[in-house]
CSV table of N, CA and C in Angstrom, one decimal:
chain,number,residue,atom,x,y,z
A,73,UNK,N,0.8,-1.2,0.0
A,73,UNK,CA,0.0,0.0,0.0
A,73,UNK,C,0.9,1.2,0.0
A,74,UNK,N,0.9,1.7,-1.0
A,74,UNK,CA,1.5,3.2,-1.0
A,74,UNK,C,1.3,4.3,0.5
A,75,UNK,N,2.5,4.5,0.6
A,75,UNK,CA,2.1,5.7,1.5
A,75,UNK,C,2.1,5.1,3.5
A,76,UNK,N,2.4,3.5,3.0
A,76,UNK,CA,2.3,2.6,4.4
A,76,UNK,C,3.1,1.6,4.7
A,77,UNK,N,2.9,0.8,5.5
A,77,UNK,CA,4.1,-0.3,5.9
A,77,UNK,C,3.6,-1.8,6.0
A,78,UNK,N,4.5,-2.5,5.3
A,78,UNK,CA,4.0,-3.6,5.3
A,78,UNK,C,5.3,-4.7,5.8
A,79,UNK,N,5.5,-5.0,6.9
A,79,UNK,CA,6.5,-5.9,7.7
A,79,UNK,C,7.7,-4.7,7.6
A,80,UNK,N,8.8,-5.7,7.4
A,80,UNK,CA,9.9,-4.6,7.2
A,80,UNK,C,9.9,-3.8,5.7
A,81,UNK,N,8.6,-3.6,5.1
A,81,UNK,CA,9.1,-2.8,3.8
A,81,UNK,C,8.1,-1.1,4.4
A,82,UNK,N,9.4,-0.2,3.8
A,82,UNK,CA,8.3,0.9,4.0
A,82,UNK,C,8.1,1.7,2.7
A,83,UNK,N,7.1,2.1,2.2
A,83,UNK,CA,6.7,2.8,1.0
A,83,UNK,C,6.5,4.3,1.2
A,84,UNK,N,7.4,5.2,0.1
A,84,UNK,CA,7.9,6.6,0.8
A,84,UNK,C,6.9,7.0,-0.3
A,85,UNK,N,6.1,8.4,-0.4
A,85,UNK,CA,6.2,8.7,-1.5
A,85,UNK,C,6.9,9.8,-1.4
A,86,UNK,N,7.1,11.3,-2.1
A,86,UNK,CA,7.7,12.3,-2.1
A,86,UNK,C,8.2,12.5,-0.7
A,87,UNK,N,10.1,12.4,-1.4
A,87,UNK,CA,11.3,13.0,-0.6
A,87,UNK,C,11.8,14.0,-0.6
A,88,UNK,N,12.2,15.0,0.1
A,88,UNK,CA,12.8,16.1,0.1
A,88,UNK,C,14.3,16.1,-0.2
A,89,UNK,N,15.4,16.3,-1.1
A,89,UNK,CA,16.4,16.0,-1.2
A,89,UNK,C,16.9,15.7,-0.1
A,90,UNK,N,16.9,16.7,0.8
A,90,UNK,CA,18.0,16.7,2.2
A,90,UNK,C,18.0,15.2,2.8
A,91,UNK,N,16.8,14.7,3.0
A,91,UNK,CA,16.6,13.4,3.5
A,91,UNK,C,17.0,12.1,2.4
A,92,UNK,N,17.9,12.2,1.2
A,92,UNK,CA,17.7,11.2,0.6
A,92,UNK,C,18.9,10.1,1.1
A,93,UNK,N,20.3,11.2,1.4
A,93,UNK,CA,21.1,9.9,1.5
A,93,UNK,C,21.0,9.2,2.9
A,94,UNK,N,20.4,9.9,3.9
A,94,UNK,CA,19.8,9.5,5.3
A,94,UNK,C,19.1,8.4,5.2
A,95,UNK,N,18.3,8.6,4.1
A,95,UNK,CA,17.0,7.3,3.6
A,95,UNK,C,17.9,5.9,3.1
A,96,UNK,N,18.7,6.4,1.9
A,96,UNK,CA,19.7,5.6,1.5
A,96,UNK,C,20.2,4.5,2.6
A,97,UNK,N,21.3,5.1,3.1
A,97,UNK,CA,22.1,4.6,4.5
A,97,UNK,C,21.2,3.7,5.0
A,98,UNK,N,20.2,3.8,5.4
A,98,UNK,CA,19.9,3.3,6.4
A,98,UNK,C,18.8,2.3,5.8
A,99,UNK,N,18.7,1.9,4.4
A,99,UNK,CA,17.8,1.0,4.3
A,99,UNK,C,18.9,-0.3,3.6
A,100,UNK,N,17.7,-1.4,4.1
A,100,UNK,CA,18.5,-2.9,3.5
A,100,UNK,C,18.8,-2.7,2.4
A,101,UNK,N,18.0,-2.1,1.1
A,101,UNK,CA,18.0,-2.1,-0.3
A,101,UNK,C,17.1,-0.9,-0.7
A,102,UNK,N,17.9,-0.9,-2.3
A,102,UNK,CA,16.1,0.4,-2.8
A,102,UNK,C,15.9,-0.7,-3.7
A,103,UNK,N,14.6,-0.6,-3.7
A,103,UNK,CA,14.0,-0.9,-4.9
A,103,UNK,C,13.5,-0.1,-5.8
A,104,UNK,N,13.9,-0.1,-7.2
A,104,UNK,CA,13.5,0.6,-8.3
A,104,UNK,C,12.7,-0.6,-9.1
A,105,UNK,N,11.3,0.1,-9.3
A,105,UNK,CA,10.2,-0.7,-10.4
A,105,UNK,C,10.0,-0.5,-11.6
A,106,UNK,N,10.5,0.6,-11.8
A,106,UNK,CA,10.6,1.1,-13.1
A,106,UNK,C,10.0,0.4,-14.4
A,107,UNK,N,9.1,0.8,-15.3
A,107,UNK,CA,9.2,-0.1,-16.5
A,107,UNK,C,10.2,1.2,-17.1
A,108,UNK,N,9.6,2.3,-17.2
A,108,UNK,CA,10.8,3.1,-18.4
A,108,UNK,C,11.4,4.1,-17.4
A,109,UNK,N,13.3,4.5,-17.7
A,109,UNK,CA,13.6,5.6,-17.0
A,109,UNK,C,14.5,6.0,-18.9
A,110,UNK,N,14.7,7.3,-18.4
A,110,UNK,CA,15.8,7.6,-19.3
A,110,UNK,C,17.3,7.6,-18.7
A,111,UNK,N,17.5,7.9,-17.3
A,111,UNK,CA,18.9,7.8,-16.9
A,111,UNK,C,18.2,7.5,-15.5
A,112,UNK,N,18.5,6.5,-14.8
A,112,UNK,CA,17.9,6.2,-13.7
A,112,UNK,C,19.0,6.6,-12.5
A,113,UNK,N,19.0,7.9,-12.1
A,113,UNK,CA,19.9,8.2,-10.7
A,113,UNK,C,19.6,7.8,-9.3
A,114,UNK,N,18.4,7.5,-8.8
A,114,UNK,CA,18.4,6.6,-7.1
A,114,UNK,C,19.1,5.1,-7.4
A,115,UNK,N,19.6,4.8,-8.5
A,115,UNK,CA,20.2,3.3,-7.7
A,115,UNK,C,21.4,4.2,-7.8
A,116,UNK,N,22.0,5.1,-8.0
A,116,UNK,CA,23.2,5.3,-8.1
A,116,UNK,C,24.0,5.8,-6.7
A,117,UNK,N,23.1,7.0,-6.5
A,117,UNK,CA,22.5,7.4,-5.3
A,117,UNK,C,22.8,6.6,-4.1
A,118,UNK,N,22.0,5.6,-4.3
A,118,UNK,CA,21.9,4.4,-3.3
A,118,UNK,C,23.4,3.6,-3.1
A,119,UNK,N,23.6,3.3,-4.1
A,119,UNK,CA,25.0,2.5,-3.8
A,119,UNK,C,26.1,3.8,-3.6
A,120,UNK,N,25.9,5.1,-3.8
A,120,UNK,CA,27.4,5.9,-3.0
A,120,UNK,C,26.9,6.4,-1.7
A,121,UNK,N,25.7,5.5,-1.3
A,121,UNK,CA,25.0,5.8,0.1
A,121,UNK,C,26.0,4.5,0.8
A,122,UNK,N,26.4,3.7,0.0
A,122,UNK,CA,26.5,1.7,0.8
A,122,UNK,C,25.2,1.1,0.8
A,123,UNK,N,24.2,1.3,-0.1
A,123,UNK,CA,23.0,0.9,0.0
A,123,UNK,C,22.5,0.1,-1.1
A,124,UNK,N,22.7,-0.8,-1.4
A,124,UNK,CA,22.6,-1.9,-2.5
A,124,UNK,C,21.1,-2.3,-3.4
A,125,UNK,N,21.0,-2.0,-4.4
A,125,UNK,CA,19.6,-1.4,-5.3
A,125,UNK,C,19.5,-3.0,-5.9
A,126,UNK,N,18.3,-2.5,-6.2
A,126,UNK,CA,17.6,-3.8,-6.6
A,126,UNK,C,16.7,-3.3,-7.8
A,127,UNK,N,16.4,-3.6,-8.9
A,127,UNK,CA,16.2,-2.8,-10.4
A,127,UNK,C,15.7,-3.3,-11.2
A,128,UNK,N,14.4,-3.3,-11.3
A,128,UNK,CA,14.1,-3.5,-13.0
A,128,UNK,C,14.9,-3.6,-14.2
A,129,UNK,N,14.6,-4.8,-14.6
A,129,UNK,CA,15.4,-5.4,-16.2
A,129,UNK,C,15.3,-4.9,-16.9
A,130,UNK,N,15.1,-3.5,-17.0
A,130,UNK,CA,15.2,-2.7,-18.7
A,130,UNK,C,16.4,-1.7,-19.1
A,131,UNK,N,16.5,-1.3,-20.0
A,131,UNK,CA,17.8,-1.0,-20.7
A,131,UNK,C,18.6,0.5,-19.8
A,132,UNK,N,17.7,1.5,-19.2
A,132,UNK,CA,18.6,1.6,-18.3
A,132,UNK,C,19.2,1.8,-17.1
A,133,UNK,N,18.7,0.7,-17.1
A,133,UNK,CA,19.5,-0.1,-15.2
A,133,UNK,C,20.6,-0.8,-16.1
A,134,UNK,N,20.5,-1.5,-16.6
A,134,UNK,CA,21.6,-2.5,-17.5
A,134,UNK,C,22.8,-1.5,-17.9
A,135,UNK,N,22.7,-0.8,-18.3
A,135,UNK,CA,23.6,0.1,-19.3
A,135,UNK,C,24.1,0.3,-17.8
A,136,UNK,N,23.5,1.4,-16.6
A,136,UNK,CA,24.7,1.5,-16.0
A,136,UNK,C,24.9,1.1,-14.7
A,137,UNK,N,24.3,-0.2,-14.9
A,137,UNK,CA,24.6,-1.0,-13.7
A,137,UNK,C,25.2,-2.7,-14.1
A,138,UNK,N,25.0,-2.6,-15.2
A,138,UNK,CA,25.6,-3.9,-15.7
A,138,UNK,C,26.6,-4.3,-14.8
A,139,UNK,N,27.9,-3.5,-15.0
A,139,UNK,CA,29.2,-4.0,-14.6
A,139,UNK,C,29.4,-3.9,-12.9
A,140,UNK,N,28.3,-3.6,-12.3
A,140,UNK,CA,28.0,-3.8,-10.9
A,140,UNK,C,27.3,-4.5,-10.1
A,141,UNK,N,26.4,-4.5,-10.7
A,141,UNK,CA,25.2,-5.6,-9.8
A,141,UNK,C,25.0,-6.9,-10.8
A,142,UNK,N,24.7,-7.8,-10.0
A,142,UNK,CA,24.7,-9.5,-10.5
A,142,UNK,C,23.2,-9.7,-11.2
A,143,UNK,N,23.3,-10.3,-12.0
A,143,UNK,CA,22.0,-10.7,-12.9
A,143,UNK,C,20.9,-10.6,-12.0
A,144,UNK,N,21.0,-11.4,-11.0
A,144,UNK,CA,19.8,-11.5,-10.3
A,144,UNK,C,19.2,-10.3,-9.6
A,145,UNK,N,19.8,-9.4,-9.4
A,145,UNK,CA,19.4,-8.1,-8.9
A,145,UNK,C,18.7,-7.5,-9.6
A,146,UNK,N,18.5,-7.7,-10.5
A,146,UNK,CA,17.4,-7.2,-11.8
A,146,UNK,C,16.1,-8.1,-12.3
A,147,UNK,N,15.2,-7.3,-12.0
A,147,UNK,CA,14.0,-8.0,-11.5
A,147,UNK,C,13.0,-7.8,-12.8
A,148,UNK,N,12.1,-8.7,-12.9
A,148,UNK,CA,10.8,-8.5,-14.3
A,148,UNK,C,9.9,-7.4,-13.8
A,149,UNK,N,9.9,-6.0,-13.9
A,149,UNK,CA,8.7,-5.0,-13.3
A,149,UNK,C,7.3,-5.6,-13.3
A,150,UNK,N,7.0,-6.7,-14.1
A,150,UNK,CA,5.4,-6.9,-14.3
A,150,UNK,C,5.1,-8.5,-13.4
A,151,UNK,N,6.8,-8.9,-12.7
A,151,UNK,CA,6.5,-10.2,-11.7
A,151,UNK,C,6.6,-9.9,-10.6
A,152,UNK,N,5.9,-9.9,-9.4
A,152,UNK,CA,5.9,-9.9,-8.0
A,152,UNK,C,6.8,-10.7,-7.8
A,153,UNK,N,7.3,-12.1,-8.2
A,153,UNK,CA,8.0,-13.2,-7.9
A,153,UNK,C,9.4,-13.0,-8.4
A,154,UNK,N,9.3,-12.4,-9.3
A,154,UNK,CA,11.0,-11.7,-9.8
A,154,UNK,C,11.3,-10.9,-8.7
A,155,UNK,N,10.7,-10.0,-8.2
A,155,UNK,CA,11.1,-8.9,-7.3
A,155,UNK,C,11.5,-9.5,-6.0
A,156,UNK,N,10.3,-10.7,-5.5
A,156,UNK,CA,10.4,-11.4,-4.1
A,156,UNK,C,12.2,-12.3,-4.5
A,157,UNK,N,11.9,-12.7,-5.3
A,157,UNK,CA,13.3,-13.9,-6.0
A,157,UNK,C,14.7,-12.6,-5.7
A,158,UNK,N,14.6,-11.5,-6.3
A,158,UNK,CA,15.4,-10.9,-6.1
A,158,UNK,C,16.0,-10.2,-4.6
A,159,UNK,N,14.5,-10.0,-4.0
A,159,UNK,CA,15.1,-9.4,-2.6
A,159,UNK,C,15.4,-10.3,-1.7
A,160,UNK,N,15.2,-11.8,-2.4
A,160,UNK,CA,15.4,-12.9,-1.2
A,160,UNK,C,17.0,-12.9,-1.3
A,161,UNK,N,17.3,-12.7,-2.8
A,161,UNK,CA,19.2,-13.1,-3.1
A,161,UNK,C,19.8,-11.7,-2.3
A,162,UNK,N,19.3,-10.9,-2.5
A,162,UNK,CA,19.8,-9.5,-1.6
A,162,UNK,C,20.1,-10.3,-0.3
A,163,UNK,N,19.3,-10.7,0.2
A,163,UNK,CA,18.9,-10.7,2.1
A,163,UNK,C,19.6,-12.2,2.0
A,164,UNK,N,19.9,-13.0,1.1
A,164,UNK,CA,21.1,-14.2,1.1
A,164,UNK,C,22.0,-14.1,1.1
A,165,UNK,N,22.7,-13.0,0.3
A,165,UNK,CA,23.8,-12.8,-0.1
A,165,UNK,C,24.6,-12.4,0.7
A,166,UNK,N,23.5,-11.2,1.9
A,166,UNK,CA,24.5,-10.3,3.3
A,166,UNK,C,25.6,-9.7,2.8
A,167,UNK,N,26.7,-9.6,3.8
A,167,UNK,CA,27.3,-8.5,4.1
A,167,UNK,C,28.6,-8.9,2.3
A,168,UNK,N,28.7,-10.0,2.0
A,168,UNK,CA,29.7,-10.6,0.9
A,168,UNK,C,29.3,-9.8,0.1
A,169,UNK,N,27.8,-10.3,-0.4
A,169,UNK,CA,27.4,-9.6,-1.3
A,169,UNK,C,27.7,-8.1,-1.3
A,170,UNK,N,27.2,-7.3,-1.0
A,170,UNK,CA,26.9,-5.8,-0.6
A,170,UNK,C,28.7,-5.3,-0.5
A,171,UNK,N,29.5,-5.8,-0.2
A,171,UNK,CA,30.9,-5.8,-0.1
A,171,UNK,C,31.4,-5.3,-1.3
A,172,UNK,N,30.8,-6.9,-2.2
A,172,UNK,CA,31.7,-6.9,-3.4
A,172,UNK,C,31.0,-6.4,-4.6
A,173,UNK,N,30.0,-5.9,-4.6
A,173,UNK,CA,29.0,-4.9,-5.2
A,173,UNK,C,29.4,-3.4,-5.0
A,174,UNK,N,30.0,-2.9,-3.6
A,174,UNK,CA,30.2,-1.4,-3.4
A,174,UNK,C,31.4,-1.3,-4.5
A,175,UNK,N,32.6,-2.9,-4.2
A,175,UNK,CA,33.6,-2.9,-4.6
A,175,UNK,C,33.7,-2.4,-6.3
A,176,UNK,N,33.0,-3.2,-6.8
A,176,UNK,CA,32.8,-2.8,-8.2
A,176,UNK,C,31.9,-1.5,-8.4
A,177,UNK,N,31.5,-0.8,-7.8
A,177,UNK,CA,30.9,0.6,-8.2
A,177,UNK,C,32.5,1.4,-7.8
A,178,UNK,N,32.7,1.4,-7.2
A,178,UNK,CA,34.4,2.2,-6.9
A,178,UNK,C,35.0,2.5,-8.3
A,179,UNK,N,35.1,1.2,-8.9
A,179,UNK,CA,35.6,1.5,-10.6
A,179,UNK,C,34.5,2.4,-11.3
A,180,UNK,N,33.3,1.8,-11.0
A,180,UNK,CA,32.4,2.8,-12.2
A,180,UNK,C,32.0,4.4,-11.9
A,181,UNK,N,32.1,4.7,-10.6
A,181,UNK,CA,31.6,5.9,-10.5
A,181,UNK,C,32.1,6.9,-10.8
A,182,UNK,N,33.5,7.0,-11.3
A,182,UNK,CA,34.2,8.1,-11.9
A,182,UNK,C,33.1,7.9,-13.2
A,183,UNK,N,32.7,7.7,-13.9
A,183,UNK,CA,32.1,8.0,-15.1
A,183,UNK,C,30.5,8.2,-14.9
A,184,UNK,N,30.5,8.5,-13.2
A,184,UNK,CA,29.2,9.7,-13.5
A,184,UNK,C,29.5,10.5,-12.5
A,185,UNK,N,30.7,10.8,-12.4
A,185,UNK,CA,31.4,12.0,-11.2
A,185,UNK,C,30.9,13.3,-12.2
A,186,UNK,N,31.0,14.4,-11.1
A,186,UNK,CA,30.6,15.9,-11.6
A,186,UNK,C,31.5,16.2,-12.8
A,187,UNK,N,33.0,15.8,-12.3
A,187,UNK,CA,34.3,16.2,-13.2
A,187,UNK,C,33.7,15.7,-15.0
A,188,UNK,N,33.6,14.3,-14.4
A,188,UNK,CA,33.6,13.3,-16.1
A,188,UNK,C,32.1,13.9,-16.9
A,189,UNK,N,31.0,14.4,-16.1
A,189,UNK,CA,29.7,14.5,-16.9
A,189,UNK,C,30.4,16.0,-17.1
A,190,UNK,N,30.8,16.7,-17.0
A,190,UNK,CA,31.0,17.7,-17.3
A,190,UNK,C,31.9,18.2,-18.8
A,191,UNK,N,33.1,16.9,-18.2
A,191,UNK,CA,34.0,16.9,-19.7
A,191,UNK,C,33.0,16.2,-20.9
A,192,UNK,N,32.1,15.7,-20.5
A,192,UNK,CA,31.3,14.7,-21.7
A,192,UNK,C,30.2,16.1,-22.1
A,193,UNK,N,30.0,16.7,-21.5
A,193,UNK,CA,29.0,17.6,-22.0
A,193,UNK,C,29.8,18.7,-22.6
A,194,UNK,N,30.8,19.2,-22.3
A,194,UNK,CA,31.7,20.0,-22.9
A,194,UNK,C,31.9,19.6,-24.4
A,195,UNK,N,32.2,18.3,-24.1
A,195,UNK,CA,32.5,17.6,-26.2
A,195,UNK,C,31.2,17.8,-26.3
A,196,UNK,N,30.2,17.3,-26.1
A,196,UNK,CA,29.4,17.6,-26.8
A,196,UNK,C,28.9,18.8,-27.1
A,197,UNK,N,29.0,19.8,-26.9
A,197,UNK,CA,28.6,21.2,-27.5
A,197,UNK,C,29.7,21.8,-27.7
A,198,UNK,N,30.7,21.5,-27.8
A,198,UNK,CA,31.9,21.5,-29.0
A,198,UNK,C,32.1,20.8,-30.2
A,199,UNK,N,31.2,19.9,-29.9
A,199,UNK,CA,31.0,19.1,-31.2
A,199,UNK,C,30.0,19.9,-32.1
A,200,UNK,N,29.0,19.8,-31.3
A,200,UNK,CA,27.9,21.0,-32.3
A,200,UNK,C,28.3,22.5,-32.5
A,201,UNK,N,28.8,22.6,-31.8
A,201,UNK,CA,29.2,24.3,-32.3
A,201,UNK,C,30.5,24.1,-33.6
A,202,UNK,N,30.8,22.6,-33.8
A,202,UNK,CA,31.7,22.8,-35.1
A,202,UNK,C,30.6,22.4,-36.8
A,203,UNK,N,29.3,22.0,-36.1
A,203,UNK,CA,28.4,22.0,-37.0
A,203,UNK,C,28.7,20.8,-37.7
């Protein structure tokens, strides 16, 4: 139920920025349901929280979570049972998991640091301004 609690899951709606990495931190996982994002920023969020995301199977969680989170972390948005399957391998996996998941975002997050999106946006309207 939106907006309520059901065992240990709690359903947030509208966050205030200031509260997000507080929220982060301190939860077992996020779940993202997503059927369509264009750049999906809470799992990213999440994991430079230490907070290990859990993501819908579509193209982009994959693109930039591929080389971080394990197949199974990526769930069918339209299965309940995908999602349950997935948060049971979260809550299996423990502290290993979640370890060697932060481990591998270490490598990838320089390529959505402030520095690197800024050099990528720079080419790009230097590319267009050469027409």
């Amino acid at each position: 139920l939106p907006g309520g609690d059901s065992g240990s899951l709690r359903y947030l709606d509208s966050v205030e920025d200031v509260w997000l990495r507080p929220l982060y931190a301190a939860a077992s996982a996020l779940v993202v349901p997503s059927r369509y994002e264009g750049f999906s920023l809470p799992p990213l969020e999440a994991l430079a929280a230490g907070t290990i995301p859990v993501v819908s199977d579509i193209a982009a969680h994959r693109e930039t979570l591929k080389e971080v989170l394990p197949g199974h972390l990526f769930f069918d948005p339209s299965s309940r049972s995908s999602l349950e399957r997935a948060l049971v391998a979260t809550e299996e996996g423990g502290e290993p998991l979640r370890a060697s998941i932060l481990e591998k975002f270490k490598l990838v997050r320089e390529r959505y640091s402030f520095v690197e999106t800024a050099r990528l946006v720079e080419s790009v309207y230097r590319e267009a301004l050469r027409g």
